[in-house]
Amino acid sequence: MFDAQHRGKTVFDNEQALCTTNHAEPIGRTEEVETIADTVRPLTLGNEPDDLLIYGPAGTGKTTCIKHVFTNLDTETPVDPVIINCWDYNTRSAILTQLLIELGYPAPRKGKPVDELLGKLREWLDKNDPVAVALDEFDQLEDQNEIVYDLHNLSVNTDQHMAMLLVSNKPPSQIELENRSQSRLGYRTLQFTPYEKEDLEPILEAKADQAFKAHALGDHVVETVAEKAVEELSIGTGDCRHAIEILHRAGREADQAQADRVTAAHVERAINPLRQKAETEAEAG
Ligand SMILES: Nc1ncnc2c1ncn2[C@@H]1O[C@H](COP(=O)(O)OP(=O)(O)OP(=O)(O)O)[C@@H](O)[C@H]1O
Ligand SMILES: [Mg+2]
């Protein structure tokens, strides 16, 4: 999508800034960032941390906030932060193998028995820094009970503790863990609520500043996108990812029309295909 060659003039200066797989600094979400940092902090004092279940709908900044905390850990005692996406690693052995790889353990081969992987992790935690592990998209994981159980046991039975952050779209009431895992978790929860218009505006403005040429964004464009992203089902109500995508597509519409500036009309045009899709889906039931 980003390597399209623009012929003629373009409103973009750095189109890449609107790529939603990049996780920039979170804007707002101060309390959420603080809560995540609080979860990691006990590790630096050699204490056992509380686990944290982070939940909320898509595009509400969960991954952005975790990445921010993990890349800006400013602690006296070093902590190894690891984020594993459970879409990519969705079984017990895949997660444990990936955890070893991320920690820098010398090349564990794929397909090792779980006991062996756990043994290596135990060894690692006895000799190295404490670990903060975030399991992103936790609801996609097949072996949820086993992983919670494994990681918790590792944390309490080794010299260094491990903080576990589970990230999910589903609320805690819909995460079905067996009693033995549940009782080990004792997690705190952190809810990410959908963004309001006022939350989305500064985020979109920051993206727009990076992405568009000076004066290439018409009046009220950011406001219109933020408004639509909160009100229109087709944009996923309060979903920042969709809001950024609409802004991006509006820029593309402006380029296609060879316009000097992105306007509210380009935003409308950018939303139309999504709106039609949402309507068709609603009709289908
Ligand atoms: N507070 C924020 N500040 C800056 N950018 C944000 C913020 N929240 C979300 N974004 C941007 O919106 C997009 C989606 O955010 P993110 O991936 O963090 O959402 P998520 O809650 O993890 O969604 P999902 O449940 O689908 O994984 C990213 O491109 C991210 O950069
Ligand atoms: Mg995410």
Short mmCIF file of C-alpha atoms and ligand atoms in Angstrom, two decimals:
data_model
loop_
_atom_site.label_atom_id
_atom_site.label_comp_id
_atom_site.label_asym_id
_atom_site.label_seq_id
_atom_site.Cartn_x
_atom_site.Cartn_y
_atom_site.Cartn_z
CA MET A 1 0.00 0.00 0.00
CA PHE A 2 2.88 2.36 0.76
CA ASP A 3 5.14 1.81 -2.16
CA ALA A 4 2.70 3.09 -4.73
CA GLN A 5 4.45 5.62 -6.91
CA HIS A 6 2.68 8.91 -6.91
CA ARG A 7 2.50 10.54 -10.26
CA GLY A 8 2.05 14.25 -10.19
CA LYS A 9 1.55 16.13 -6.99
CA THR A 10 0.87 14.62 -3.63
CA VAL A 11 -0.41 15.82 -0.27
CA PHE A 12 1.90 13.41 1.54
CA ASP A 13 5.28 14.23 2.91
CA ASN A 14 5.81 10.99 4.82
CA GLU A 15 2.98 8.60 4.05
CA GLN A 16 4.62 5.89 6.13
CA ALA A 17 3.62 7.79 9.29
CA LEU A 18 0.07 6.59 8.69
CA CYS A 19 1.04 2.95 8.74
CA THR A 20 -0.90 1.44 11.64
CA THR A 21 1.50 -1.41 12.25
CA ASN A 22 4.00 1.11 13.60
CA HIS A 23 3.50 1.80 17.26
CA ALA A 24 4.41 5.36 18.05
CA GLU A 25 4.51 7.06 21.43
CA PRO A 26 1.09 6.91 23.04
CA ILE A 27 -0.69 10.23 23.24
CA GLY A 28 -2.95 10.42 26.29
CA ARG A 29 -3.52 7.10 28.09
CA THR A 30 -1.31 8.37 30.93
CA GLU A 31 -3.03 6.36 33.65
CA GLU A 32 -2.93 3.19 31.61
CA VAL A 33 0.79 3.61 30.92
CA GLU A 34 1.37 4.21 34.62
CA THR A 35 -0.56 1.06 35.60
CA ILE A 36 1.48 -1.04 33.19
CA ALA A 37 4.71 0.46 34.54
CA ASP A 38 3.52 -0.27 38.10
CA THR A 39 3.18 -3.93 37.19
CA VAL A 40 6.79 -4.16 36.10
CA ARG A 41 8.21 -2.06 38.96
CA PRO A 42 8.25 -4.72 41.75
CA LEU A 43 10.58 -6.79 39.58
CA THR A 44 13.26 -4.17 39.94
CA LEU A 45 13.10 -4.47 43.73
CA GLY A 46 13.34 -8.23 43.60
CA ASN A 47 9.69 -8.57 44.60
CA GLU A 48 7.02 -10.77 43.17
CA PRO A 49 4.84 -8.71 40.81
CA ASP A 50 1.08 -8.90 40.40
CA ASP A 51 0.00 -10.09 37.01
CA LEU A 52 -2.09 -7.80 34.86
CA LEU A 53 -4.92 -8.55 32.47
CA ILE A 54 -5.29 -5.75 29.95
CA TYR A 55 -8.49 -5.79 27.95
CA GLY A 56 -10.47 -3.63 25.57
CA PRO A 57 -11.70 -3.45 21.99
CA ALA A 58 -9.48 -3.30 18.91
CA GLY A 59 -7.56 -0.12 18.21
CA THR A 60 -7.72 1.30 21.72
CA GLY A 61 -3.96 1.50 22.20
CA LYS A 62 -3.22 -1.61 24.29
CA THR A 63 -0.20 -2.75 22.28
CA THR A 64 1.00 0.83 21.83
CA CYS A 65 1.06 1.43 25.60
CA ILE A 66 2.81 -1.85 26.41
CA LYS A 67 5.47 -1.29 23.77
CA HIS A 68 6.03 2.19 25.10
CA VAL A 69 6.49 0.99 28.70
CA PHE A 70 8.68 -1.92 27.66
CA THR A 71 10.98 0.18 25.50
CA ASN A 72 11.31 2.93 28.08
CA LEU A 73 11.99 0.90 31.20
CA ASP A 74 14.11 3.17 33.29
CA THR A 75 14.94 1.00 36.23
CA GLU A 76 17.97 0.62 38.42
CA THR A 77 17.90 -3.14 38.15
CA PRO A 78 17.68 -4.33 34.57
CA VAL A 79 14.53 -6.13 33.52
CA ASP A 80 14.20 -8.11 30.28
CA PRO A 81 10.95 -7.13 28.55
CA VAL A 82 9.43 -9.54 26.03
CA ILE A 83 6.25 -9.15 23.97
CA ILE A 84 4.90 -12.25 22.27
CA ASN A 85 1.95 -12.10 19.92
CA CYS A 86 -0.23 -15.16 20.42
CA TRP A 87 -1.54 -14.97 16.85
CA ASP A 88 1.96 -15.90 15.76
CA TYR A 89 2.77 -18.31 18.59
CA ASN A 90 -0.42 -19.93 19.74
CA THR A 91 0.59 -23.12 21.50
CA ARG A 92 2.38 -23.82 24.74
CA SER A 93 5.62 -25.00 23.17
CA ALA A 94 5.63 -22.21 20.56
CA ILE A 95 5.31 -19.58 23.31
CA LEU A 96 7.99 -21.11 25.52
CA THR A 97 10.37 -21.50 22.57
CA GLN A 98 9.79 -17.92 21.47
CA LEU A 99 10.30 -16.68 25.02
CA LEU A 100 13.70 -18.38 25.13
CA ILE A 101 14.61 -16.93 21.74
CA GLU A 102 13.57 -13.42 22.77
CA LEU A 103 15.59 -13.70 25.97
CA GLY A 104 18.62 -14.56 23.89
CA TYR A 105 18.96 -18.15 24.99
CA PRO A 106 21.34 -19.88 22.60
CA ALA A 107 19.17 -21.21 19.78
CA PRO A 108 16.54 -23.56 21.22
CA ARG A 109 15.41 -25.71 18.33
CA LYS A 110 11.75 -25.90 17.46
CA GLY A 111 9.93 -29.02 18.60
CA LYS A 112 11.68 -29.49 21.96
CA PRO A 113 9.57 -31.14 24.68
CA VAL A 114 7.81 -28.69 26.98
CA ASP A 115 9.62 -29.99 30.08
CA GLU A 116 12.95 -29.26 28.46
CA LEU A 117 11.88 -25.75 27.49
CA LEU A 118 10.66 -25.08 31.03
CA GLY A 119 13.95 -26.40 32.39
CA LYS A 120 15.89 -23.99 30.19
CA LEU A 121 13.69 -21.09 31.23
CA ARG A 122 14.20 -21.98 34.89
CA GLU A 123 17.95 -22.06 34.33
CA TRP A 124 17.77 -18.71 32.60
CA LEU A 125 15.76 -17.04 35.35
CA ASP A 126 18.10 -18.38 38.03
CA LYS A 127 21.07 -16.74 36.38
CA ASN A 128 19.77 -13.63 34.66
CA ASP A 129 17.61 -10.54 35.08
CA PRO A 130 13.92 -10.59 35.95
CA VAL A 131 11.58 -10.83 32.97
CA ALA A 132 8.40 -8.97 32.06
CA VAL A 133 6.45 -10.94 29.50
CA ALA A 134 3.40 -9.60 27.68
CA LEU A 135 1.24 -12.14 25.89
CA ASP A 136 -0.49 -9.96 23.31
CA GLU A 137 -3.72 -11.25 21.74
CA PHE A 138 -3.96 -13.73 24.62
CA ASP A 139 -7.49 -14.73 23.51
CA GLN A 140 -5.92 -16.34 20.42
CA LEU A 141 -3.87 -18.76 22.48
CA GLU A 142 -4.90 -22.40 22.47
CA ASP A 143 -3.17 -23.43 25.67
CA GLN A 144 -4.15 -20.52 27.90
CA ASN A 145 -4.38 -22.53 31.11
CA GLU A 146 -1.09 -24.28 30.64
CA ILE A 147 0.82 -21.11 29.82
CA VAL A 148 -0.54 -19.17 32.79
CA TYR A 149 0.29 -22.11 35.00
CA ASP A 150 3.78 -22.57 33.52
CA LEU A 151 4.79 -18.92 33.68
CA HIS A 152 3.45 -18.43 37.16
CA ASN A 153 5.28 -21.48 38.45
CA LEU A 154 8.47 -20.30 36.81
CA SER A 155 8.12 -16.94 38.49
CA VAL A 156 7.69 -18.33 42.00
CA ASN A 157 10.23 -21.15 41.74
CA THR A 158 13.23 -19.28 40.37
CA ASP A 159 15.64 -16.72 41.78
CA GLN A 160 14.30 -13.99 39.51
CA HIS A 161 10.63 -13.23 39.16
CA MET A 162 8.62 -12.84 36.02
CA ALA A 163 5.75 -10.39 35.51
CA MET A 164 2.96 -11.62 33.27
CA LEU A 165 0.79 -9.21 31.29
CA LEU A 166 -2.07 -10.79 29.39
CA VAL A 167 -3.64 -8.69 26.64
CA SER A 168 -7.06 -9.51 25.31
CA ASN A 169 -10.07 -8.11 23.47
CA LYS A 170 -12.32 -10.11 25.74
CA PRO A 171 -13.24 -8.92 29.24
CA PRO A 172 -12.12 -11.04 32.21
CA SER A 173 -15.58 -12.61 32.56
CA GLN A 174 -15.17 -14.18 29.11
CA ILE A 175 -11.72 -15.58 29.65
CA GLU A 176 -12.27 -19.10 30.80
CA LEU A 177 -9.37 -20.30 32.82
CA GLU A 178 -9.48 -23.42 34.90
CA ASN A 179 -9.41 -22.99 38.66
CA ARG A 180 -5.80 -24.06 38.99
CA SER A 181 -4.64 -21.31 36.61
CA GLN A 182 -7.15 -18.79 37.85
CA SER A 183 -6.04 -19.19 41.44
CA ARG A 184 -2.41 -18.74 40.48
CA LEU A 185 -3.10 -15.62 38.51
CA GLY A 186 -4.63 -13.31 41.08
CA TYR A 187 -4.37 -10.71 38.39
CA ARG A 188 -5.29 -7.12 38.43
CA THR A 189 -7.21 -5.82 35.44
CA LEU A 190 -6.82 -2.76 33.26
CA GLN A 191 -9.59 -1.78 30.90
CA PHE A 192 -8.98 0.21 27.72
CA THR A 193 -12.21 1.95 26.75
CA PRO A 194 -12.97 3.07 23.17
CA TYR A 195 -11.59 6.52 22.35
CA GLU A 196 -13.78 9.59 22.43
CA LYS A 197 -13.52 12.29 19.80
CA GLU A 198 -11.38 14.45 22.11
CA ASP A 199 -8.94 11.55 22.58
CA LEU A 200 -8.62 10.84 18.87
CA GLU A 201 -8.05 14.42 17.75
CA PRO A 202 -4.57 14.91 19.23
CA ILE A 203 -3.51 11.45 18.03
CA LEU A 204 -4.70 12.17 14.49
CA GLU A 205 -3.14 15.63 14.58
CA ALA A 206 0.25 14.18 15.52
CA LYS A 207 0.01 11.62 12.72
CA ALA A 208 -1.14 14.25 10.24
CA ASP A 209 1.77 16.56 11.15
CA GLN A 210 4.20 13.80 10.28
CA ALA A 211 2.39 12.47 7.25
CA PHE A 212 1.17 15.46 5.27
CA LYS A 213 2.94 18.38 3.69
CA ALA A 214 2.51 21.73 5.39
CA HIS A 215 -0.90 23.25 4.59
CA ALA A 216 -2.02 20.07 2.80
CA LEU A 217 -4.69 19.29 5.37
CA GLY A 218 -7.88 21.29 5.05
CA ASP A 219 -9.73 22.82 7.97
CA HIS A 220 -11.71 20.45 10.18
CA VAL A 221 -10.42 17.30 8.49
CA VAL A 222 -9.00 15.84 11.70
CA GLU A 223 -12.11 16.83 13.58
CA THR A 224 -14.35 15.21 10.97
CA VAL A 225 -12.37 11.96 10.99
CA ALA A 226 -12.41 11.85 14.81
CA GLU A 227 -16.13 12.53 14.87
CA LYS A 228 -16.89 9.83 12.33
CA ALA A 229 -14.60 7.36 14.07
CA VAL A 230 -16.63 7.72 17.23
CA GLU A 231 -20.10 7.87 15.72
CA GLU A 232 -20.05 5.60 12.70
CA LEU A 233 -20.25 1.88 13.13
CA SER A 234 -18.44 1.50 9.81
CA ILE A 235 -15.28 2.95 11.36
CA GLY A 236 -15.38 0.75 14.40
CA THR A 237 -16.46 3.31 17.03
CA GLY A 238 -13.53 4.62 19.00
CA ASP A 239 -11.02 2.51 17.09
CA CYS A 240 -7.86 4.54 16.52
CA ARG A 241 -6.53 2.16 13.87
CA HIS A 242 -9.57 2.74 11.70
CA ALA A 243 -9.45 6.49 12.31
CA ILE A 244 -5.84 6.62 11.09
CA GLU A 245 -6.74 4.48 8.08
CA ILE A 246 -9.54 6.87 7.13
CA LEU A 247 -7.17 9.81 7.34
CA HIS A 248 -4.75 7.91 5.14
CA ARG A 249 -7.39 7.03 2.57
CA ALA A 250 -8.63 10.60 2.52
CA GLY A 251 -5.10 11.63 1.56
CA ARG A 252 -5.14 9.06 -1.21
CA GLU A 253 -8.46 10.42 -2.43
CA ALA A 254 -6.97 13.91 -2.53
CA ASP A 255 -4.00 12.63 -4.54
CA GLN A 256 -6.25 10.83 -6.95
CA ALA A 257 -8.15 14.03 -7.53
CA GLN A 258 -4.82 15.85 -7.77
CA ALA A 259 -6.07 18.27 -5.13
CA ASP A 260 -3.82 20.64 -3.18
CA ARG A 261 -5.42 19.82 0.14
CA VAL A 262 -7.31 17.04 1.83
CA THR A 263 -10.87 18.12 2.55
CA ALA A 264 -13.92 16.80 4.38
CA ALA A 265 -15.24 15.65 1.00
CA HIS A 266 -12.22 13.36 0.62
CA VAL A 267 -12.95 11.98 4.09
CA GLU A 268 -16.52 11.23 3.01
CA ARG A 269 -15.26 9.45 -0.06
CA ALA A 270 -12.77 7.48 2.02
CA ILE A 271 -15.53 6.28 4.33
CA ASN A 272 -18.03 5.27 1.65
CA PRO A 273 -16.62 1.82 0.83
CA LEU A 274 -16.45 0.99 4.53
CA ARG A 275 -19.99 2.20 5.04
CA GLN A 276 -21.24 0.00 2.22
CA LYS A 277 -19.37 -2.97 3.64
CA ALA A 278 -20.86 -2.38 7.11
CA GLU A 279 -24.36 -2.09 5.62
CA THR A 280 -23.97 -5.31 3.64
CA GLU A 281 -22.73 -7.11 6.74
CA ALA A 282 -25.62 -5.76 8.82
CA GLU A 283 -28.11 -6.93 6.19
CA ALA A 284 -26.49 -10.38 6.07
CA GLY A 285 -27.12 -10.49 9.72
N1 LIG B 1 -2.87 6.71 22.47
C1 LIG B 1 -2.34 6.56 21.25
N2 LIG B 1 -1.39 7.41 20.80
C2 LIG B 1 -0.85 7.27 19.55
N3 LIG B 1 -1.23 6.32 18.69
C3 LIG B 1 -2.18 5.45 19.08
C4 LIG B 1 -2.78 5.53 20.36
N4 LIG B 1 -3.69 4.54 20.48
C5 LIG B 1 -3.65 3.87 19.32
N5 LIG B 1 -2.75 4.41 18.48
C6 LIG B 1 -2.45 3.95 17.12
O1 LIG B 1 -3.58 3.21 16.65
C7 LIG B 1 -3.20 1.94 16.10
C8 LIG B 1 -3.82 0.81 16.88
O2 LIG B 1 -3.33 0.81 18.23
P1 LIG B 1 -2.93 -0.52 19.00
O3 LIG B 1 -2.34 -1.50 18.03
O4 LIG B 1 -2.11 -0.15 20.17
O5 LIG B 1 -4.36 -1.02 19.47
P2 LIG B 1 -4.75 -2.35 20.27
O6 LIG B 1 -5.64 -1.92 21.39
O7 LIG B 1 -3.53 -3.11 20.62
O8 LIG B 1 -5.65 -3.10 19.19
P3 LIG B 1 -5.88 -4.71 18.97
O9 LIG B 1 -6.81 -5.15 20.05
O10 LIG B 1 -6.51 -4.78 17.61
O11 LIG B 1 -4.54 -5.35 19.04
C9 LIG B 1 -1.67 1.95 16.11
O12 LIG B 1 -1.23 2.35 14.85
C10 LIG B 1 -1.26 2.98 17.13
O13 LIG B 1 -0.08 3.61 16.77
MG MG B 2 -2.85 -4.97 20.02
#
